[in-house]
PDB file of C-alpha atoms in Angstrom:
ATOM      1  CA  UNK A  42     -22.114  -5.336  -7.836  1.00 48.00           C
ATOM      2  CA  UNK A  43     -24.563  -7.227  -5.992  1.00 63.00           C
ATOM      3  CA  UNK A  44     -21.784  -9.604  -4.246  1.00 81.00           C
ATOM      4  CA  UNK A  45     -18.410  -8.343  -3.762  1.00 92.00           C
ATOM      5  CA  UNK A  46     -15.306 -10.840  -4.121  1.00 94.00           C
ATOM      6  CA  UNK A  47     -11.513 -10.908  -2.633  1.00 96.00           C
ATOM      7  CA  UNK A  48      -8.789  -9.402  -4.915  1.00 95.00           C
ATOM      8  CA  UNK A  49      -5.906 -11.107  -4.431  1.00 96.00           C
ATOM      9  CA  UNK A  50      -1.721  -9.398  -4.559  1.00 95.00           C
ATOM     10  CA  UNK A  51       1.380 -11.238  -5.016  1.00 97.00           C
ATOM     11  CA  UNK A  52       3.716  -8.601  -3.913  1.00 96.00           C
ATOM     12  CA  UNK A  53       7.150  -8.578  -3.425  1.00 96.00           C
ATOM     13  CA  UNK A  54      10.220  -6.333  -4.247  1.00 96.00           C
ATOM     14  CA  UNK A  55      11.690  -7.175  -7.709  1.00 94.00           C
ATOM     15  CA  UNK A  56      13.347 -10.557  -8.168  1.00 96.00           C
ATOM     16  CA  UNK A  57      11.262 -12.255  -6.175  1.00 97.00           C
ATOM     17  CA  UNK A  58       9.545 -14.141  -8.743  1.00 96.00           C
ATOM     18  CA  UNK A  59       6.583 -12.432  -9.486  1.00 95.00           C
ATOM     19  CA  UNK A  60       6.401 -12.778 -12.982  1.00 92.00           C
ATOM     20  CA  UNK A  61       8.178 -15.771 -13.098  1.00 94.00           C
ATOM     21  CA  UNK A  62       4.946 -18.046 -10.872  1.00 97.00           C
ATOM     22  CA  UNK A  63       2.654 -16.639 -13.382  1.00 96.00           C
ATOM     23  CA  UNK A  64       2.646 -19.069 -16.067  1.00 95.00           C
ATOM     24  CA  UNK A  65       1.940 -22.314 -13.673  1.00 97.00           C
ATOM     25  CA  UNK A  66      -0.491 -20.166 -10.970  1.00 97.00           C
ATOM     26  CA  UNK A  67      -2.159 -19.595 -14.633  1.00 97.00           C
ATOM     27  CA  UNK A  68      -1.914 -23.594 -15.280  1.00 97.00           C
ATOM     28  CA  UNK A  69      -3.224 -24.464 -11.448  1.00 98.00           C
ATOM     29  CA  UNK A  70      -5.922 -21.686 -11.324  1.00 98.00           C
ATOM     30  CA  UNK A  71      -7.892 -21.350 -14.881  1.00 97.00           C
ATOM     31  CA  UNK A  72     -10.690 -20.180 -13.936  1.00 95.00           C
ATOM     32  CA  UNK A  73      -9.247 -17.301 -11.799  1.00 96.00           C
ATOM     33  CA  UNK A  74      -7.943 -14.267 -13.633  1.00 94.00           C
ATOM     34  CA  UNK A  75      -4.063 -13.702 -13.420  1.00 94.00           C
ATOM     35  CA  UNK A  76      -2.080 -10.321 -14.325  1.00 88.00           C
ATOM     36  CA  UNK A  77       1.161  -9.406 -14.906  1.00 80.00           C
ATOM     37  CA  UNK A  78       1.531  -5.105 -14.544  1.00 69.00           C
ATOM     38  CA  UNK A  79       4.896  -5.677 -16.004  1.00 61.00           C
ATOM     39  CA  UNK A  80       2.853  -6.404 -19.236  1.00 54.00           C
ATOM     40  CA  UNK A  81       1.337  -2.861 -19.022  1.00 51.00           C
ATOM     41  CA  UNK A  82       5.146  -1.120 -19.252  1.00 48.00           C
ATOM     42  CA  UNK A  83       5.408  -2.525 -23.160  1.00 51.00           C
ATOM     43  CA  UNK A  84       2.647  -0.106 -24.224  1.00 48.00           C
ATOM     44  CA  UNK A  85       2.755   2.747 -21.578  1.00 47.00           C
ATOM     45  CA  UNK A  86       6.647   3.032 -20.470  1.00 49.00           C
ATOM     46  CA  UNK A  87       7.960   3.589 -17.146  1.00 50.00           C
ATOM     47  CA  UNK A  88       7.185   6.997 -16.781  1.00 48.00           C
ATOM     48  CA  UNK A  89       3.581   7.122 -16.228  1.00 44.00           C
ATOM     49  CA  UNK A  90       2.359   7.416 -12.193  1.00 51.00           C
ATOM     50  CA  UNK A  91       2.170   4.752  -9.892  1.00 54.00           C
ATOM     51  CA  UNK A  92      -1.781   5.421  -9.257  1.00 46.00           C
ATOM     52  CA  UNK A  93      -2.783   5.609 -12.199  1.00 50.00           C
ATOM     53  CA  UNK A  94      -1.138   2.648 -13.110  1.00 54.00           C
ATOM     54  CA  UNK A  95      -2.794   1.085 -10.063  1.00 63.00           C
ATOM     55  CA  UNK A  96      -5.810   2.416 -10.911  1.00 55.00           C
ATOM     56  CA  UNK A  97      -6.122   0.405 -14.301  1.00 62.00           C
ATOM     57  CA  UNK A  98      -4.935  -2.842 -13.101  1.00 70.00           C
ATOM     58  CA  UNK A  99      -7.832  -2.115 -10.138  1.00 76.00           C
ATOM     59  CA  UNK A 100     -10.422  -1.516 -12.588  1.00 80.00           C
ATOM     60  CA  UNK A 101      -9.637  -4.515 -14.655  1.00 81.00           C
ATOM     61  CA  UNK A 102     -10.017  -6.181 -11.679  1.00 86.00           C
ATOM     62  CA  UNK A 103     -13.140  -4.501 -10.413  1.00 87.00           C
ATOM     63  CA  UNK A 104     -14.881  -5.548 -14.202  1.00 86.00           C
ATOM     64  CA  UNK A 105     -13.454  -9.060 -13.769  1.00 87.00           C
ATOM     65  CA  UNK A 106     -15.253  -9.239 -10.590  1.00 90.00           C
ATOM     66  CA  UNK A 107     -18.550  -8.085 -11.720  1.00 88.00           C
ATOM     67  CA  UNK A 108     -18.639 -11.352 -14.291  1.00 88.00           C
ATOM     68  CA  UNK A 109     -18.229 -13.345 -10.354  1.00 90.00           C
ATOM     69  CA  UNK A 110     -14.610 -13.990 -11.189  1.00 92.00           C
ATOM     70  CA  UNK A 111     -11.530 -13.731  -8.579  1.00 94.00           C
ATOM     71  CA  UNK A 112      -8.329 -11.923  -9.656  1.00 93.00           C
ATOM     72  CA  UNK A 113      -4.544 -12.017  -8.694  1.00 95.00           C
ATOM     73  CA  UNK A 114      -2.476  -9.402  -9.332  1.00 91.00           C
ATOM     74  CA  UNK A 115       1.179  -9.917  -9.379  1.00 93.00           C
ATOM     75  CA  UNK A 116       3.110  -6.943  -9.087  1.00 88.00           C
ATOM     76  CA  UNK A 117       4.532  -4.876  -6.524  1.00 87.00           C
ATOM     77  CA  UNK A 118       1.500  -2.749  -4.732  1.00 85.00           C
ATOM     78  CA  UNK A 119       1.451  -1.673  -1.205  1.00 90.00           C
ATOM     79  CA  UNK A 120      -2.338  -1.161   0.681  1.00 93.00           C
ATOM     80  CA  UNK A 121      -1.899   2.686   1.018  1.00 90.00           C
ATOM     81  CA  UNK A 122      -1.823   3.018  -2.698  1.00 85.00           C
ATOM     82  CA  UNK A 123      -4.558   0.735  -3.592  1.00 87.00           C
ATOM     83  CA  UNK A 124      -7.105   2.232  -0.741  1.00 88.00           C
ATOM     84  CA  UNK A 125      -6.808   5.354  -2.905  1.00 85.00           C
ATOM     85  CA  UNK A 126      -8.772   3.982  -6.004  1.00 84.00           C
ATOM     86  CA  UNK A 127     -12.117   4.693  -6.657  1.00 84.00           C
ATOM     87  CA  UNK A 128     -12.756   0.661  -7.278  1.00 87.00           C
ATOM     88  CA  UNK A 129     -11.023   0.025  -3.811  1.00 90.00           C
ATOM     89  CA  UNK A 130     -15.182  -0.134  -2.143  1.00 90.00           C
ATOM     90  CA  UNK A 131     -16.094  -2.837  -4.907  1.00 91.00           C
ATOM     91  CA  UNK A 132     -13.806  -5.376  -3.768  1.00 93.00           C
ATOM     92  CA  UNK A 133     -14.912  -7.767  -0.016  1.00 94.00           C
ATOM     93  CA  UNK A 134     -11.385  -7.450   0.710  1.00 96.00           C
ATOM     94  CA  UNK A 135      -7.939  -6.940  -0.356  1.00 96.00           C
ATOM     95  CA  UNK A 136      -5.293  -9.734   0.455  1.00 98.00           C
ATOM     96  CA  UNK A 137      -1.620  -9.224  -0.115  1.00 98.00           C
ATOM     97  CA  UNK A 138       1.082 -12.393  -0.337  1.00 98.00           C
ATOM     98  CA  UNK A 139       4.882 -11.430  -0.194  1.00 98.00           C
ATOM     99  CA  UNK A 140       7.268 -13.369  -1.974  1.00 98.00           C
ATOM    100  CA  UNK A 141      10.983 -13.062  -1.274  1.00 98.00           C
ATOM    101  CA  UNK A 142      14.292 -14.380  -1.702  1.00 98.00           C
ATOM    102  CA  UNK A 143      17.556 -14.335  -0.288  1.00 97.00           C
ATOM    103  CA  UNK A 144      19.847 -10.959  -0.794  1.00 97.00           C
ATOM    104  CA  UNK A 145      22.174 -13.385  -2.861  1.00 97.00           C
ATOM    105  CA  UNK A 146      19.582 -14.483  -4.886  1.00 97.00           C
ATOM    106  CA  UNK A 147      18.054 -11.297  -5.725  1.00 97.00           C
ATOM    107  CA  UNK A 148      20.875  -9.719  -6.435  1.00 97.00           C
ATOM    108  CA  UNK A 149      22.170 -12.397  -8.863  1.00 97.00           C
ATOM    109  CA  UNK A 150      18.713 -12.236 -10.819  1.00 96.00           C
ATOM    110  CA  UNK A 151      18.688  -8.219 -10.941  1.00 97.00           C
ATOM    111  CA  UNK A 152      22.192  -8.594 -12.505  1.00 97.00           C
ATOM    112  CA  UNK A 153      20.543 -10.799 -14.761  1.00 96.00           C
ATOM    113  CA  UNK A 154      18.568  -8.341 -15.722  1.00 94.00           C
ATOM    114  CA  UNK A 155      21.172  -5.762 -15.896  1.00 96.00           C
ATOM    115  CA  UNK A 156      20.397  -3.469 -13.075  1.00 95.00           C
ATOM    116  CA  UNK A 157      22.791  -1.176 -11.321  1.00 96.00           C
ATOM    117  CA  UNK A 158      24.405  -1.488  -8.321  1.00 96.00           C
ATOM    118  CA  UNK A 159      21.842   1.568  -7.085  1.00 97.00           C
ATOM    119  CA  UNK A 160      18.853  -0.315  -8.114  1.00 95.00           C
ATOM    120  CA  UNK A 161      19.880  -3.707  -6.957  1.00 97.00           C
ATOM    121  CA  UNK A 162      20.496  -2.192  -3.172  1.00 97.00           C
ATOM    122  CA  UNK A 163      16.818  -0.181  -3.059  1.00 96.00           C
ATOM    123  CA  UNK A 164      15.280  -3.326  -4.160  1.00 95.00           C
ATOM    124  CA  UNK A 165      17.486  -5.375  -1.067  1.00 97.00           C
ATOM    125  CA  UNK A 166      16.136  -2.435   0.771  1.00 97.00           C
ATOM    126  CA  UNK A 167      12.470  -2.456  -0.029  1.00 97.00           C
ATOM    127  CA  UNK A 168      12.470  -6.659   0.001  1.00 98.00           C
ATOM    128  CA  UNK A 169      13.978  -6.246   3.675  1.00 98.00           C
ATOM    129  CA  UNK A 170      10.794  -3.144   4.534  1.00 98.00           C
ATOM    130  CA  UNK A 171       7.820  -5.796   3.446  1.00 98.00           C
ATOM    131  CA  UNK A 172       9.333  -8.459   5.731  1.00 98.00           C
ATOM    132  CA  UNK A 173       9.430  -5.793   8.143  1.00 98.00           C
ATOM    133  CA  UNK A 174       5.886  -4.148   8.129  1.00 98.00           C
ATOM    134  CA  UNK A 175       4.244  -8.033   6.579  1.00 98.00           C
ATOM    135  CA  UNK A 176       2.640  -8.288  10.644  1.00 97.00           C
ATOM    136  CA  UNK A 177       1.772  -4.628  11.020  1.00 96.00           C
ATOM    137  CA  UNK A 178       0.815  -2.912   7.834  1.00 94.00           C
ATOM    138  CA  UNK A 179      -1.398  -5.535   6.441  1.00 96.00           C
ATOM    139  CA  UNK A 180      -4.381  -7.078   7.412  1.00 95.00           C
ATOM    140  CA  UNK A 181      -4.339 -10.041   7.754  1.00 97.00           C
ATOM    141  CA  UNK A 182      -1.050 -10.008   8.431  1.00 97.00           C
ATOM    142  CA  UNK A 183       0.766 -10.466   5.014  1.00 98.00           C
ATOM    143  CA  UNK A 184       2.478 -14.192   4.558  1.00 98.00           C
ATOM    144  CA  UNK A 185       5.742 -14.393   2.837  1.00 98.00           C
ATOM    145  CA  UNK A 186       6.780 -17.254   0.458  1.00 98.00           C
ATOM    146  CA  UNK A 187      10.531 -17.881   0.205  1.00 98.00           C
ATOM    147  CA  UNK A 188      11.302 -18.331  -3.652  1.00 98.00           C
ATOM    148  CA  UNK A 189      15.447 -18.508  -2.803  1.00 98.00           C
ATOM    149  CA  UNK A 190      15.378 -22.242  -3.351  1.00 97.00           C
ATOM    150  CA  UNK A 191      11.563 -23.093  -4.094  1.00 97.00           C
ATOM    151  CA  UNK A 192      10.320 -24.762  -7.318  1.00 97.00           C
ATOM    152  CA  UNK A 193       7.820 -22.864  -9.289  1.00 97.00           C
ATOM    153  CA  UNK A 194       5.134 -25.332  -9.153  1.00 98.00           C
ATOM    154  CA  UNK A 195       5.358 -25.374  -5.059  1.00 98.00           C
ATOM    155  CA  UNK A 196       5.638 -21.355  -5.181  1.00 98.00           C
ATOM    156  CA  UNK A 197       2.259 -21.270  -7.249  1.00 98.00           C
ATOM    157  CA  UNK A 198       0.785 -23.894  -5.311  1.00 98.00           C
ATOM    158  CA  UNK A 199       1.028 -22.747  -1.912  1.00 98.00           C
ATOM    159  CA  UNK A 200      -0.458 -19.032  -3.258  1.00 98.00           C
ATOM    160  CA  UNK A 201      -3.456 -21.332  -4.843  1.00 98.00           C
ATOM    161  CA  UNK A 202      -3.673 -22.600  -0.993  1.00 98.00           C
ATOM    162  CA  UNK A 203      -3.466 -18.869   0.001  1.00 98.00           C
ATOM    163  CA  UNK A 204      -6.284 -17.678  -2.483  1.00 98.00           C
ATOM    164  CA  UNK A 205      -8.440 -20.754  -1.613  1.00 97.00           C
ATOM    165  CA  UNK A 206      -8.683 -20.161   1.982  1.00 97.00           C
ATOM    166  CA  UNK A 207     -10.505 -16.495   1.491  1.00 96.00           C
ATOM    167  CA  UNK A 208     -12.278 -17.272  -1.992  1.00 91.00           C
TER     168      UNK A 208
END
């Protein structure tokens, strides 16, 4: 690849609203490429390993970016897993975007969802760790969108600001 391109990661513990910007970022943003990994778990379960699932969506991306198109990934990632793929080199940079919600929020959509109480707190936990390490762990520093009260359309269009200002 003779001109490497920004991948783009909407992170964020679940709840947050990942999957749930995906159809409008898709409507604002059609000419850049936008996954969902949660589509991935239909066909290969829950049980397979975290890198290797990685490592697909990566090289998806990485053959996206070779046709000179940008990607966004939506799904929960954190930089120490990702700078252990192989297509890691092929990218100019990684950028990460956090978005989050209030504890009352998420825990009221992971109900929704029919979590357990176990899996509800880890994921207050881990939302509470990414605003924690956002200044320190990523580079740049990783923004955070609150989602608690936020239309979709202004969610997806402040990460179409985000994207635009590295693309």
């Amino acid at each position: 690849m003779d001109h490497k391109i920004p991948l783009f990661i909407v992170t964020g513990a679940s709840g947050s609203g990942k999957t749930y910007v995906i159809k409008e970022l898709r409507r604002m943003m059609p000419d850049v490429d936008i996954f969902d990994p949660d589509d991935l778990v239909e066909f290969l379960g829950h049980d397979w390993g975290g890198i290797r699932n990685i490592w697909l969506r990566l090289r998806v991306a990485r053959n996206i970016a070779q046709s000179g198109r940008m990607t966004i990934i939506c799904g929960t990632m954190m930089p120490w897993d990702i700078e252990k793929c192989a297509d890691y080199p092929f990218f100019k940079h990684v950028y990460y975007l956090n978005l989050h919600c209030d504890e009352e929020t998420r825990e009221k959509r992971l109900r929704e969802r029919n979590w357990s109480e176990e899996e509800i707190q880890n994921h207050k936990n881990f939302a509470k760790r990414l605003l924690e390490i956002a200044d320190d762990v990523y580079d740049p520093p990783m923004p955070t969108i609150d989602t608690t009260d936020t239309d979709v359309a202004e969610v997806a269009s402040r990460i179409k600001e985000w994207v635009l200002q590295y693309a």
